[in-house]
Structures are given as C-alpha cells and as structure tokens.
PDB file of C-alpha atoms and ligand atoms in Angstrom:
ATOM      1  CA  MET C   1     -12.447 -40.439  55.582  1.00 68.00           C
ATOM      2  CA  LYS C   2     -12.160 -36.722  56.339  1.00 75.00           C
ATOM      3  CA  LYS C   3     -15.756 -35.170  57.654  1.00 82.00           C
ATOM      4  CA  LYS C   4     -16.775 -32.212  55.002  1.00 85.00           C
ATOM      5  CA  GLU C   5     -16.682 -28.870  56.613  1.00 88.00           C
ATOM      6  CA  GLU C   6     -20.509 -27.840  57.679  1.00 91.00           C
ATOM      7  CA  VAL C   7     -19.890 -24.028  56.443  1.00 94.00           C
ATOM      8  CA  VAL C   8     -16.846 -22.173  54.470  1.00 91.00           C
ATOM      9  CA  LEU C   9     -16.669 -18.778  54.778  1.00 88.00           C
ATOM     10  CA  ARG C  10     -15.981 -16.898  51.909  1.00 87.00           C
ATOM     11  CA  ASP C  11     -12.643 -14.399  51.992  1.00 85.00           C
ATOM     12  CA  ASN C  12     -14.204 -10.975  49.935  1.00 83.00           C
ATOM     13  CA  SER C  13     -10.940  -9.421  49.814  1.00 80.00           C
ATOM     14  CA  LYS C  14     -10.540 -11.622  46.997  1.00 76.00           C
ATOM     15  CA  VAL C  15     -13.287  -9.986  44.707  1.00 76.00           C
ATOM     16  CA  THR C  16     -11.427  -7.461  42.246  1.00 77.00           C
ATOM     17  CA  PRO C  17     -13.913  -5.280  40.817  1.00 77.00           C
ATOM     18  CA  SER C  18     -10.756  -4.548  38.614  1.00 84.00           C
ATOM     19  CA  THR C  19     -10.904  -7.703  36.599  1.00 83.00           C
ATOM     20  CA  ALA C  20     -15.044  -6.655  36.001  1.00 88.00           C
ATOM     21  CA  LYS C  21     -14.237  -3.563  34.602  1.00 89.00           C
ATOM     22  CA  ILE C  22     -11.829  -4.895  32.030  1.00 86.00           C
ATOM     23  CA  LEU C  23     -13.737  -7.131  30.963  1.00 89.00           C
ATOM     24  CA  ILE C  24     -16.721  -4.631  30.167  1.00 93.00           C
ATOM     25  CA  GLU C  25     -13.957  -2.307  28.591  1.00 92.00           C
ATOM     26  CA  ALA C  26     -14.549  -5.117  26.074  1.00 93.00           C
ATOM     27  CA  LEU C  27     -18.419  -5.165  25.371  1.00 95.00           C
ATOM     28  CA  PRO C  28     -18.208  -2.112  22.800  1.00 96.00           C
ATOM     29  CA  TYR C  29     -15.176  -4.086  20.730  1.00 95.00           C
ATOM     30  CA  ILE C  30     -17.322  -6.807  20.410  1.00 96.00           C
ATOM     31  CA  GLN C  31     -20.567  -5.810  19.917  1.00 97.00           C
ATOM     32  CA  GLN C  32     -18.988  -4.155  17.122  1.00 96.00           C
ATOM     33  CA  LEU C  33     -17.326  -6.976  15.940  1.00 96.00           C
ATOM     34  CA  SER C  34     -19.521  -9.685  16.192  1.00 96.00           C
ATOM     35  CA  GLY C  35     -20.689 -10.856  12.805  1.00 96.00           C
ATOM     36  CA  THR C  36     -17.568  -9.619  10.891  1.00 97.00           C
ATOM     37  CA  THR C  37     -14.852 -10.897   9.702  1.00 97.00           C
ATOM     38  CA  VAL C  38     -11.478 -10.041  11.155  1.00 98.00           C
ATOM     39  CA  VAL C  39      -8.059 -10.963   8.412  1.00 98.00           C
ATOM     40  CA  ILE C  40      -5.007 -11.875  10.730  1.00 98.00           C
ATOM     41  CA  LYS C  41      -0.984 -12.274   9.729  1.00 98.00           C
ATOM     42  CA  PHE C  42       0.558 -14.313  12.279  1.00 97.00           C
ATOM     43  CA  GLY C  43       4.178 -14.032  11.960  1.00 89.00           C
ATOM     44  CA  GLY C  44       7.105 -13.146  13.398  1.00 72.00           C
ATOM     45  CA  ASN C  45       8.207 -14.322  17.268  1.00 67.00           C
ATOM     46  CA  ALA C  46       4.475 -14.908  17.926  1.00 76.00           C
ATOM     47  CA  MET C  47       5.038 -17.967  16.029  1.00 86.00           C
ATOM     48  CA  THR C  48       7.992 -19.755  17.455  1.00 86.00           C
ATOM     49  CA  ASP C  49       7.534 -19.082  21.218  1.00 92.00           C
ATOM     50  CA  GLU C  50       5.344 -21.542  22.698  1.00 93.00           C
ATOM     51  CA  ALA C  51       3.722 -19.468  24.913  1.00 94.00           C
ATOM     52  CA  LEU C  52       2.772 -16.276  22.745  1.00 95.00           C
ATOM     53  CA  LYS C  53       1.769 -19.041  20.401  1.00 96.00           C
ATOM     54  CA  LYS C  54      -0.600 -20.581  22.750  1.00 96.00           C
ATOM     55  CA  ASN C  55      -2.152 -16.943  23.832  1.00 96.00           C
ATOM     56  CA  PHE C  56      -2.676 -16.405  20.357  1.00 97.00           C
ATOM     57  CA  ALA C  57      -4.634 -19.474  19.983  1.00 97.00           C
ATOM     58  CA  ARG C  58      -6.691 -17.943  22.898  1.00 98.00           C
ATOM     59  CA  ASP C  59      -7.602 -15.100  21.540  1.00 98.00           C
ATOM     60  CA  ILE C  60      -8.641 -16.558  18.414  1.00 98.00           C
ATOM     61  CA  VAL C  61     -10.700 -18.900  19.624  1.00 98.00           C
ATOM     62  CA  LEU C  62     -12.579 -16.162  21.948  1.00 97.00           C
ATOM     63  CA  LEU C  63     -13.149 -14.071  19.373  1.00 97.00           C
ATOM     64  CA  LYS C  64     -14.942 -17.222  17.187  1.00 97.00           C
ATOM     65  CA  GLN C  65     -17.018 -17.722  20.834  1.00 96.00           C
ATOM     66  CA  VAL C  66     -17.955 -13.889  20.712  1.00 96.00           C
ATOM     67  CA  GLY C  67     -19.172 -14.280  16.878  1.00 96.00           C
ATOM     68  CA  CYS C  68     -16.757 -12.923  15.568  1.00 97.00           C
ATOM     69  CA  HIS C  69     -14.942 -14.676  12.002  1.00 97.00           C
ATOM     70  CA  PRO C  70     -11.292 -14.621  12.478  1.00 98.00           C
ATOM     71  CA  VAL C  71      -9.621 -15.758   9.196  1.00 98.00           C
ATOM     72  CA  ILE C  72      -5.719 -16.626   9.751  1.00 98.00           C
ATOM     73  CA  ILE C  73      -2.934 -16.127   7.491  1.00 98.00           C
ATOM     74  CA  HIS C  74       0.506 -17.406   8.423  1.00 98.00           C
ATOM     75  CA  GLY C  75       3.905 -16.771   7.473  1.00 95.00           C
ATOM     76  CA  GLY C  76       7.451 -18.760   8.697  1.00 93.00           C
ATOM     77  CA  GLY C  77      10.353 -17.006   7.334  1.00 85.00           C
ATOM     78  CA  PRO C  78      12.673 -18.434  10.455  1.00 89.00           C
ATOM     79  CA  GLN C  79      11.329 -21.976  10.545  1.00 92.00           C
ATOM     80  CA  ILE C  80      11.740 -21.922   6.248  1.00 94.00           C
ATOM     81  CA  THR C  81      15.130 -20.298   6.722  1.00 93.00           C
ATOM     82  CA  GLN C  82      15.832 -22.934   9.533  1.00 93.00           C
ATOM     83  CA  HIS C  83      14.435 -26.495   7.957  1.00 95.00           C
ATOM     84  CA  LEU C  84      16.365 -24.822   4.235  1.00 96.00           C
ATOM     85  CA  GLU C  85      19.427 -25.439   6.189  1.00 96.00           C
ATOM     86  CA  ASN C  86      18.951 -28.526   7.110  1.00 96.00           C
ATOM     87  CA  TYR C  87      18.823 -29.497   3.698  1.00 95.00           C
ATOM     88  CA  ASN C  88      22.044 -27.152   3.030  1.00 95.00           C
ATOM     89  CA  ILE C  89      19.716 -24.634   0.619  1.00 94.00           C
ATOM     90  CA  LYS C  90      20.866 -21.393   1.517  1.00 90.00           C
ATOM     91  CA  SER C  91      18.215 -18.220   1.987  1.00 89.00           C
ATOM     92  CA  GLU C  92      18.492 -14.949  -0.427  1.00 90.00           C
ATOM     93  CA  PHE C  93      16.580 -11.942  -0.365  1.00 91.00           C
ATOM     94  CA  ALA C  94      15.471  -8.922  -2.276  1.00 88.00           C
ATOM     95  CA  ASN C  95      13.107  -6.221  -1.457  1.00 80.00           C
ATOM     96  CA  GLY C  96      12.029  -8.399   1.799  1.00 78.00           C
ATOM     97  CA  MET C  97      11.053 -11.046  -0.398  1.00 87.00           C
ATOM     98  CA  ARG C  98      13.059 -14.352  -0.493  1.00 92.00           C
ATOM     99  CA  ILE C  99      14.269 -15.851  -3.738  1.00 95.00           C
ATOM    100  CA  THR C 100      12.784 -19.387  -3.884  1.00 96.00           C
ATOM    101  CA  ASP C 101      14.696 -22.065  -6.419  1.00 95.00           C
ATOM    102  CA  ASP C 102      13.518 -25.253  -7.579  1.00 95.00           C
ATOM    103  CA  LYS C 103      14.812 -27.240  -4.712  1.00 95.00           C
ATOM    104  CA  ALA C 104      13.392 -24.661  -2.016  1.00 96.00           C
ATOM    105  CA  ILE C 105      10.319 -24.717  -3.149  1.00 97.00           C
ATOM    106  CA  ASN C 106       9.566 -28.249  -2.465  1.00 97.00           C
ATOM    107  CA  VAL C 107      10.913 -27.903   1.111  1.00 97.00           C
ATOM    108  CA  ILE C 108       8.878 -24.391   1.332  1.00 97.00           C
ATOM    109  CA  GLU C 109       5.314 -26.153   0.725  1.00 98.00           C
ATOM    110  CA  MET C 110       6.147 -29.079   3.105  1.00 97.00           C
ATOM    111  CA  VAL C 111       6.975 -26.238   6.150  1.00 96.00           C
ATOM    112  CA  LEU C 112       4.676 -23.788   5.093  1.00 97.00           C
ATOM    113  CA  GLY C 113       1.737 -25.934   4.053  1.00 97.00           C
ATOM    114  CA  GLY C 114       2.287 -29.136   6.494  1.00 97.00           C
ATOM    115  CA  LEU C 115       4.309 -28.374   9.995  1.00 96.00           C
ATOM    116  CA  ILE C 116       3.676 -24.936  10.562  1.00 97.00           C
ATOM    117  CA  ASN C 117       0.068 -24.876   9.772  1.00 98.00           C
ATOM    118  CA  LYS C 118      -0.805 -27.860  11.348  1.00 98.00           C
ATOM    119  CA  ASP C 119       0.606 -26.852  14.224  1.00 97.00           C
ATOM    120  CA  ILE C 120      -1.564 -23.924  14.205  1.00 97.00           C
ATOM    121  CA  VAL C 121      -4.333 -25.850  13.665  1.00 98.00           C
ATOM    122  CA  ASN C 122      -3.606 -28.087  16.082  1.00 98.00           C
ATOM    123  CA  THR C 123      -2.871 -25.532  18.680  1.00 97.00           C
ATOM    124  CA  ILE C 124      -6.041 -23.450  18.296  1.00 98.00           C
ATOM    125  CA  THR C 125      -8.385 -27.279  18.207  1.00 98.00           C
ATOM    126  CA  SER C 126      -6.691 -28.501  21.034  1.00 98.00           C
ATOM    127  CA  LEU C 127      -8.166 -24.952  22.991  1.00 98.00           C
ATOM    128  CA  GLY C 128     -11.952 -25.717  21.834  1.00 97.00           C
ATOM    129  CA  GLY C 129     -11.417 -23.887  18.641  1.00 97.00           C
ATOM    130  CA  LYS C 130     -12.353 -25.821  15.107  1.00 97.00           C
ATOM    131  CA  ALA C 131      -9.526 -24.728  12.606  1.00 98.00           C
ATOM    132  CA  VAL C 132      -9.072 -26.028   9.463  1.00 98.00           C
ATOM    133  CA  GLY C 133      -5.963 -25.613   7.517  1.00 98.00           C
ATOM    134  CA  LEU C 134      -5.700 -24.716   3.643  1.00 98.00           C
ATOM    135  CA  SER C 135      -2.956 -24.037   1.450  1.00 98.00           C
ATOM    136  CA  GLY C 136      -3.796 -21.799  -1.708  1.00 98.00           C
ATOM    137  CA  LYS C 137      -4.427 -24.790  -3.523  1.00 98.00           C
ATOM    138  CA  ASP C 138      -7.283 -25.777  -2.056  1.00 98.00           C
ATOM    139  CA  GLY C 139     -10.447 -24.771  -3.456  1.00 97.00           C
ATOM    140  CA  GLY C 140      -8.382 -22.850  -6.028  1.00 97.00           C
ATOM    141  CA  LEU C 141      -7.686 -20.537  -3.367  1.00 98.00           C
ATOM    142  CA  ILE C 142      -4.616 -18.243  -4.414  1.00 98.00           C
ATOM    143  CA  ARG C 143      -4.018 -18.198  -8.197  1.00 98.00           C
ATOM    144  CA  ALA C 144      -0.169 -16.897  -8.702  1.00 98.00           C
ATOM    145  CA  LYS C 145       1.800 -15.321 -11.133  1.00 97.00           C
ATOM    146  CA  LYS C 146       6.037 -14.827 -10.457  1.00 97.00           C
ATOM    147  CA  LEU C 147       7.054 -12.179  -8.875  1.00 95.00           C
ATOM    148  CA  GLN C 148       8.470  -9.507 -11.027  1.00 94.00           C
ATOM    149  CA  GLY C 149      11.361  -7.142  -9.623  1.00 87.00           C
ATOM    150  CA  GLU C 150      10.803  -3.396 -10.010  1.00 83.00           C
ATOM    151  CA  GLY C 151      13.043  -0.352  -9.258  1.00 80.00           C
ATOM    152  CA  ASP C 152      16.433  -1.315  -8.127  1.00 76.00           C
ATOM    153  CA  PHE C 153      15.194  -4.809  -7.565  1.00 82.00           C
ATOM    154  CA  LYS C 154      13.995  -4.816 -11.775  1.00 88.00           C
ATOM    155  CA  GLY C 155      15.912  -7.945 -13.475  1.00 89.00           C
ATOM    156  CA  ILE C 156      16.080 -10.330 -10.548  1.00 93.00           C
ATOM    157  CA  ASP C 157      14.610 -13.601 -11.435  1.00 95.00           C
ATOM    158  CA  PHE C 158      12.758 -14.445  -8.108  1.00 96.00           C
ATOM    159  CA  GLN C 159      12.388 -18.077  -9.491  1.00 96.00           C
ATOM    160  CA  ASN C 160       9.265 -19.922  -7.371  1.00 97.00           C
ATOM    161  CA  THR C 161       8.360 -16.861  -5.599  1.00 97.00           C
ATOM    162  CA  GLY C 162       5.315 -15.638  -6.808  1.00 97.00           C
ATOM    163  CA  THR C 163       2.602 -13.020  -6.083  1.00 96.00           C
ATOM    164  CA  VAL C 164      -1.466 -13.313  -6.191  1.00 97.00           C
ATOM    165  CA  LYS C 165      -2.547 -12.848  -8.968  1.00 98.00           C
ATOM    166  CA  SER C 166      -6.232 -13.552  -8.292  1.00 98.00           C
ATOM    167  CA  ILE C 167      -8.408 -14.557  -5.111  1.00 98.00           C
ATOM    168  CA  ASP C 168     -11.069 -17.178  -5.153  1.00 98.00           C
ATOM    169  CA  PRO C 169     -12.490 -17.218  -1.283  1.00 97.00           C
ATOM    170  CA  GLY C 170     -15.148 -19.458  -1.778  1.00 96.00           C
ATOM    171  CA  VAL C 171     -13.193 -22.151   0.180  1.00 96.00           C
ATOM    172  CA  VAL C 172     -13.123 -19.209   3.147  1.00 96.00           C
ATOM    173  CA  ASN C 173     -16.452 -17.547   3.150  1.00 95.00           C
ATOM    174  CA  LEU C 174     -17.741 -21.428   3.495  1.00 94.00           C
ATOM    175  CA  LEU C 175     -15.999 -22.261   6.262  1.00 94.00           C
ATOM    176  CA  ASP C 176     -15.714 -18.572   8.186  1.00 87.00           C
ATOM    177  CA  GLY C 177     -19.646 -18.673   7.831  1.00 87.00           C
ATOM    178  CA  SER C 178     -19.881 -21.543   9.707  1.00 92.00           C
ATOM    179  CA  SER C 179     -17.924 -22.607  13.343  1.00 94.00           C
ATOM    180  CA  PHE C 180     -14.515 -23.340  11.287  1.00 97.00           C
ATOM    181  CA  ILE C 181     -11.815 -21.153  11.928  1.00 98.00           C
ATOM    182  CA  PRO C 182      -9.401 -20.621   8.368  1.00 98.00           C
ATOM    183  CA  VAL C 183      -5.884 -20.949   8.784  1.00 98.00           C
ATOM    184  CA  ILE C 184      -4.454 -20.726   5.477  1.00 98.00           C
ATOM    185  CA  ALA C 185      -0.559 -21.266   4.559  1.00 98.00           C
ATOM    186  CA  PRO C 186       0.579 -18.664   1.663  1.00 98.00           C
ATOM    187  CA  ILE C 187       1.201 -20.668  -1.598  1.00 98.00           C
ATOM    188  CA  GLY C 188      -0.249 -20.634  -4.882  1.00 98.00           C
ATOM    189  CA  ILE C 189      -0.830 -21.999  -8.220  1.00 98.00           C
ATOM    190  CA  GLY C 190       0.274 -20.365 -11.139  1.00 98.00           C
ATOM    191  CA  ASP C 191      -1.818 -20.890 -14.728  1.00 97.00           C
ATOM    192  CA  ASP C 192       1.695 -22.305 -15.687  1.00 93.00           C
ATOM    193  CA  GLY C 193       0.527 -25.275 -13.194  1.00 96.00           C
ATOM    194  CA  LYS C 194       3.823 -24.357 -10.683  1.00 97.00           C
ATOM    195  CA  THR C 195       3.727 -24.425  -7.199  1.00 98.00           C
ATOM    196  CA  TYR C 196       4.631 -20.576  -5.897  1.00 98.00           C
ATOM    197  CA  ASN C 197       5.928 -19.428  -2.467  1.00 97.00           C
ATOM    198  CA  ILE C 198       4.200 -15.984  -1.605  1.00 97.00           C
ATOM    199  CA  ASN C 199       5.075 -13.160   0.832  1.00 95.00           C
ATOM    200  CA  ALA C 200       2.215 -14.530   3.587  1.00 97.00           C
ATOM    201  CA  ASP C 201       1.721 -10.178   4.394  1.00 96.00           C
ATOM    202  CA  ILE C 202       1.006 -10.010   0.306  1.00 96.00           C
ATOM    203  CA  VAL C 203      -1.806 -12.712   0.494  1.00 98.00           C
ATOM    204  CA  ALA C 204      -3.240 -11.299   3.911  1.00 98.00           C
ATOM    205  CA  GLY C 205      -3.535  -8.270   2.219  1.00 98.00           C
ATOM    206  CA  LYS C 206      -5.385  -9.522  -0.608  1.00 98.00           C
ATOM    207  CA  ILE C 207      -7.546 -11.653   1.680  1.00 98.00           C
ATOM    208  CA  ALA C 208      -8.648  -8.721   3.723  1.00 98.00           C
ATOM    209  CA  HIS C 209      -9.622  -6.958   0.427  1.00 98.00           C
ATOM    210  CA  ILE C 210     -11.310  -9.812  -1.194  1.00 97.00           C
ATOM    211  CA  LEU C 211     -13.573 -10.459   1.965  1.00 97.00           C
ATOM    212  CA  GLN C 212     -13.625  -6.822   2.820  1.00 96.00           C
ATOM    213  CA  ALA C 213     -12.872  -7.517   6.180  1.00 97.00           C
ATOM    214  CA  SER C 214     -13.808  -4.804   9.407  1.00 97.00           C
ATOM    215  CA  LYS C 215     -10.098  -5.181  10.328  1.00 97.00           C
ATOM    216  CA  TYR C 216      -6.670  -6.672   8.838  1.00 98.00           C
ATOM    217  CA  LEU C 217      -4.441  -7.228  11.798  1.00 98.00           C
ATOM    218  CA  ILE C 218      -0.387  -7.662  10.933  1.00 97.00           C
ATOM    219  CA  LEU C 219       1.164  -9.630  13.436  1.00 97.00           C
ATOM    220  CA  THR C 220       5.169  -8.939  13.444  1.00 94.00           C
ATOM    221  CA  ASN C 221       8.242  -8.910  15.769  1.00 92.00           C
ATOM    222  CA  THR C 222       8.370  -5.251  15.751  1.00 94.00           C
ATOM    223  CA  ASN C 223       6.384  -2.430  18.021  1.00 95.00           C
ATOM    224  CA  GLY C 224       5.278  -1.480  14.644  1.00 96.00           C
ATOM    225  CA  ILE C 225       6.121   1.311  11.877  1.00 97.00           C
ATOM    226  CA  LEU C 226       9.394   3.466  13.292  1.00 97.00           C
ATOM    227  CA  ASP C 227       9.775   6.447  11.603  1.00 97.00           C
ATOM    228  CA  GLU C 228      13.013   7.938  10.541  1.00 96.00           C
ATOM    229  CA  ASN C 229      13.959   8.787  14.392  1.00 96.00           C
ATOM    230  CA  GLY C 230      13.320   5.109  15.691  1.00 96.00           C
ATOM    231  CA  ASN C 231      10.085   6.769  17.320  1.00 97.00           C
ATOM    232  CA  LEU C 232       6.876   4.486  17.138  1.00 96.00           C
ATOM    233  CA  VAL C 233       4.098   5.502  14.913  1.00 97.00           C
ATOM    234  CA  GLN C 234       0.399   5.803  16.219  1.00 96.00           C
ATOM    235  CA  SER C 235      -1.251   5.946  12.776  1.00 96.00           C
ATOM    236  CA  ILE C 236      -0.194   6.841   9.554  1.00 97.00           C
ATOM    237  CA  ASN C 237      -1.802   7.739   5.894  1.00 97.00           C
ATOM    238  CA  THR C 238      -1.026   6.374   2.678  1.00 96.00           C
ATOM    239  CA  ASP C 239       1.113   9.459   2.128  1.00 97.00           C
ATOM    240  CA  GLY C 240       2.807   8.929   4.891  1.00 97.00           C
ATOM    241  CA  VAL C 241       3.634   5.463   4.313  1.00 97.00           C
ATOM    242  CA  LYS C 242       4.809   6.217   0.857  1.00 96.00           C
ATOM    243  CA  ARG C 243       6.953   9.053   1.746  1.00 97.00           C
ATOM    244  CA  LEU C 244       9.009   6.546   4.589  1.00 98.00           C
ATOM    245  CA  ILE C 245       9.241   3.725   1.417  1.00 96.00           C
ATOM    246  CA  ASN C 246      10.624   6.817  -0.684  1.00 96.00           C
ATOM    247  CA  LYS C 247      13.179   7.814   2.181  1.00 96.00           C
ATOM    248  CA  GLY C 248      14.439   4.109   3.065  1.00 95.00           C
ATOM    249  CA  THR C 249      12.868   4.339   6.597  1.00 97.00           C
ATOM    250  CA  ILE C 250      10.536   1.440   5.858  1.00 97.00           C
ATOM    251  CA  SER C 251      12.540  -1.665   4.140  1.00 93.00           C
ATOM    252  CA  GLN C 252      12.960  -4.960   4.330  1.00 89.00           C
ATOM    253  CA  GLY C 253      10.384  -7.507   5.737  1.00 89.00           C
ATOM    254  CA  MET C 254       8.220  -4.408   6.850  1.00 94.00           C
ATOM    255  CA  LEU C 255       7.624  -3.525   2.946  1.00 92.00           C
ATOM    256  CA  PRO C 256       5.601  -6.159   1.850  1.00 92.00           C
ATOM    257  CA  LYS C 257       3.212  -5.579   4.913  1.00 96.00           C
ATOM    258  CA  VAL C 258       2.945  -1.949   4.449  1.00 97.00           C
ATOM    259  CA  TYR C 259       1.941  -2.606   0.842  1.00 95.00           C
ATOM    260  CA  SER C 260      -0.509  -5.333   2.378  1.00 97.00           C
ATOM    261  CA  ALA C 261      -2.061  -2.813   4.653  1.00 98.00           C
ATOM    262  CA  LEU C 262      -2.034   0.107   1.613  1.00 97.00           C
ATOM    263  CA  GLU C 263      -3.808  -2.831  -0.703  1.00 95.00           C
ATOM    264  CA  ALA C 264      -6.508  -3.340   2.178  1.00 97.00           C
ATOM    265  CA  VAL C 265      -7.011   0.568   3.097  1.00 97.00           C
ATOM    266  CA  THR C 266      -7.897   1.603  -0.533  1.00 96.00           C
ATOM    267  CA  SER C 267      -9.864  -1.388  -1.188  1.00 96.00           C
ATOM    268  CA  GLY C 268     -12.079   0.146   1.743  1.00 96.00           C
ATOM    269  CA  VAL C 269     -10.958  -2.132   4.891  1.00 97.00           C
ATOM    270  CA  GLU C 270     -11.893   0.225   8.181  1.00 93.00           C
ATOM    271  CA  HIS C 271      -9.278  -0.705   9.828  1.00 95.00           C
ATOM    272  CA  VAL C 272      -5.523  -1.839   9.427  1.00 97.00           C
ATOM    273  CA  GLN C 273      -3.123  -1.956  11.994  1.00 97.00           C
ATOM    274  CA  ILE C 274       0.158  -3.828  12.732  1.00 97.00           C
ATOM    275  CA  ILE C 275       1.202  -4.949  15.657  1.00 96.00           C
ATOM    276  CA  ASP C 276       3.774  -6.453  18.049  1.00 95.00           C
ATOM    277  CA  GLY C 277       2.654 -10.114  17.962  1.00 94.00           C
ATOM    278  CA  THR C 278       5.775 -10.404  21.151  1.00 93.00           C
ATOM    279  CA  ILE C 279       3.008  -8.529  23.504  1.00 94.00           C
ATOM    280  CA  ASP C 280       0.679 -11.268  25.048  1.00 94.00           C
ATOM    281  CA  HIS C 281      -2.183 -11.604  23.924  1.00 95.00           C
ATOM    282  CA  SER C 282      -1.377  -8.957  21.359  1.00 95.00           C
ATOM    283  CA  VAL C 283      -4.490  -9.494  19.274  1.00 96.00           C
ATOM    284  CA  ILE C 284      -7.041  -9.400  22.020  1.00 95.00           C
ATOM    285  CA  LEU C 285      -5.587  -5.992  23.465  1.00 94.00           C
ATOM    286  CA  GLU C 286      -5.434  -4.603  19.953  1.00 95.00           C
ATOM    287  CA  LEU C 287      -9.243  -5.394  19.366  1.00 96.00           C
ATOM    288  CA  PHE C 288     -10.683  -5.290  22.842  1.00 94.00           C
ATOM    289  CA  THR C 289      -9.100  -2.001  24.670  1.00 89.00           C
ATOM    290  CA  ASP C 290      -9.170   1.535  24.938  1.00 85.00           C
ATOM    291  CA  GLN C 291      -5.850   1.875  24.572  1.00 83.00           C
ATOM    292  CA  GLY C 292      -5.025  -0.377  21.429  1.00 84.00           C
ATOM    293  CA  ILE C 293      -1.350  -1.309  20.521  1.00 92.00           C
ATOM    294  CA  GLY C 294       0.744  -0.926  17.548  1.00 95.00           C
ATOM    295  CA  THR C 295       0.485   1.546  14.019  1.00 97.00           C
ATOM    296  CA  MET C 296      -2.171   2.069  12.279  1.00 97.00           C
ATOM    297  CA  ILE C 297      -2.794   2.907   8.316  1.00 97.00           C
ATOM    298  CA  ARG C 298      -4.923   5.155   7.611  1.00 96.00           C
ATOM    299  CA  ARG C 299      -6.470   6.078   4.153  1.00 93.00           C
ATOM    300  CA  ASN C 300      -5.341  10.054   3.277  1.00 88.00           C
TER     301      ASN C 300
HETATM  302  P1  ADP X 401       7.908 -11.062  10.044  1.00 66.86           P
HETATM  303  O1  ADP X 401       8.003 -12.145  10.295  1.00 66.86           O
HETATM  304  O2  ADP X 401       6.570 -10.386  10.952  1.00 66.86           O
HETATM  305  O3  ADP X 401       7.341 -10.665   8.050  1.00 66.86           O
HETATM  306  P2  ADP X 401       9.781  -9.393   8.902  1.00 66.86           P
HETATM  307  O4  ADP X 401      10.834  -9.667   9.523  1.00 66.86           O
HETATM  308  O5  ADP X 401       9.815 -10.294   7.616  1.00 66.86           O
HETATM  309  O6  ADP X 401       8.957 -10.354  10.216  1.00 66.86           O
HETATM  310  O7  ADP X 401       9.774  -7.751   8.913  1.00 66.86           O
HETATM  311  C1  ADP X 401       9.723  -7.068  10.365  1.00 66.86           C
HETATM  312  C2  ADP X 401      11.172  -6.444   9.931  1.00 66.86           C
HETATM  313  O8  ADP X 401      11.281  -5.441   9.664  1.00 66.86           O
HETATM  314  C3  ADP X 401      11.061  -5.317  11.646  1.00 66.86           C
HETATM  315  O9  ADP X 401      12.014  -6.589  12.550  1.00 66.86           O
HETATM  316  C4  ADP X 401      12.616  -4.482  11.317  1.00 66.86           C
HETATM  317  O10 ADP X 401      13.812  -5.046  10.916  1.00 66.86           O
HETATM  318  C5  ADP X 401      12.323  -4.385   9.718  1.00 66.86           C
HETATM  319  N1  ADP X 401      11.742  -2.760   9.317  1.00 66.86           N
HETATM  320  C6  ADP X 401      12.452  -2.032   8.202  1.00 66.86           C
HETATM  321  N2  ADP X 401      11.853  -0.873   8.457  1.00 66.86           N
HETATM  322  C7  ADP X 401      11.274  -0.567   9.522  1.00 66.86           C
HETATM  323  C8  ADP X 401      10.428   0.102  10.492  1.00 66.86           C
HETATM  324  N3  ADP X 401      10.299   1.680   9.568  1.00 66.86           N
HETATM  325  N4  ADP X 401      10.106   0.310  11.608  1.00 66.86           N
HETATM  326  C9  ADP X 401      10.008  -1.363  11.712  1.00 66.86           C
HETATM  327  N5  ADP X 401      10.429  -2.436  11.570  1.00 66.86           N
HETATM  328  C10 ADP X 401      11.079  -1.977  10.285  1.00 66.86           C
HETATM  329 MG1   MG X 402       8.121 -11.008   6.853  1.00 66.86          MG
END
C-alpha cells in the first residue's frame, strides 16, 4: 500500500479571485429575486440540445436553491413537427400559429404532455431539483377556447389550436410555494370538453400575469428582437413593438412572444425579457449579471 504523504503543499497560483467577484456580482440580484416567482418560457434550440438543456436545468435548480420560485412553461415545436412526420401528418402554420387537426392533437398531447414534459422534469430532478410536470388539464389549470384568426388570417380554421380562456393557478401556487418546481405543458381543455393545443408563449404570458411574476423570461432560438435593419434591440416599449408588428418586422414565431410579453408588461409584470436560449446558462446570465442579455420589453 502507498504511504500517505505527511505534508501536502498548496499551489496558490490556482486561486482565482475573479470567480469570487462573479459570485458576489450575483448577490444583489439574488437578494432581489429571493421569495419571488419567475416565469420562464422554455423553447427553441435549448430544448433539443442535450448540453444546453442540462445547463438550463442547472440554472433552474440554482434559482430554487437561492429562494426564488421558477415556474416553467415549455413549447416543443421542432419535436412536435418531427413526431407528426413519423405519423405522416403535415405541419401547417398561419400567423406563427400551428393549425392542429383531429389527428395531430392526439400526437401533440402525447409529445408535449408526455415525452417533452417528463424529459424536462427528469432532467431537473436528476440535478437535485424537485420538478413536477403538469398539463393544463391538471387541477383545471388552463381553460381553453378555439383560436380565431384575425386580420389577414380571418376565416382560417385553426381547428384544435386554442388560446387561453382562463387560468386557475391553484395547483401552481401549491407547488410554487413549496420545494417543488412546476413544469407546464401548454395543453388546455375547452368548455366543449375538447383538448386544445396552445402556443406556449401565450400560456406563459398569461401565467406570468396571473402569478404577478417578478420576472418573465422567454427563451428562444435567436438573440432577441431584431429591428428593421436586423440590429438586436436592447429594450423596446409597447408602442415600439406595435410599430414593428405593423411594419411586418416582427413576424411568425416572434409574434406570439411579443403578444405574450405585452400581456405580461401591461398587467404589471415588472421585467419581461426575450433571451437567447442557445447561449449556455442564459437564465443565470440574464438574472444574475450586470450585463444581462436579449431584449427587454417595457411599458410605454
Ligand atoms: P421558439 O421555438 O423559441 O418559440 P420560434 O421559431 O417560434 O421559436 O420563434 C422565433 C423566430 O421568430 C426566430 O427564429 C425568427 O425566425 C422569427 N422572427 C420573426 N421576426 C423576428 C424579429 N423581428 N426578431 C427576431 N426573430 C424574429
Ligand atoms: Mg414558437
């Protein structure tokens, strides 16, 4: 057996004060966020890249550990499209919203409420968090109604694509106020008893509103909102958003994001930010550093 060394010398060159500096930079943000609810829309590439997903889950576990209450609403666009293809069901969109036919809704409920939801729950749980997966059916969380096309999209039959009629946050409050982390799939139930597929951005904005979250983060697959010249916007108010929508600069998948952001800011959520989920640890970078990332949406 090898004899244990009597004296072990320390190599002080490995001490890095910069690490301490970074941690201390987070202190005021942790103090500010502790005890508050942060709603996070998880979507885009961050959901399909294993390493990004793990680091997102680490961020969430850290948030809960420092006394903040994260509530996650996830999308699943690319995975849904892939699974629908496996069943030979084509994906069709109008105004950035998926049109969901009778065959698609079953696949979508399985993929969103089953595969994706449980994958996120399991990833967070495996890293020491206590995540609980919910769909809008659990505890009567999301009442839905059929989505009606407006403007250029008037008359389009969105079939089983819904929008939020009302939210009953009881089950989320119960989990949120304890050590559990709610992870919500954007499926709702209509007064007609039908299951509706709802864009996750829309659900997340309503939940941020109902819970009066201190912050609402929307993770996506791009840097934030780009203006008409393709420049990344650091902050924009509601009038600015409306102008970019009218000009057609904000389109497709960015539309439900900005609608949900507008709903949240106008209903009293103090801080709404669209951030790039393809950046590792984007949640922690946005919440706990002076610099921050992405586009902030402000009230006028
Ligand atoms: P997610 O999966 O995060 O919901 P989406 O693809 O639905 O992502 O929405 C984000 C996409 O919106 C961007 O990748 C981009 O193609 C599109 N988009 C449209 N208008 C803008 C804009 N003005 N700024 C940034 N992205 C925009
Ligand atoms: Mg989308």
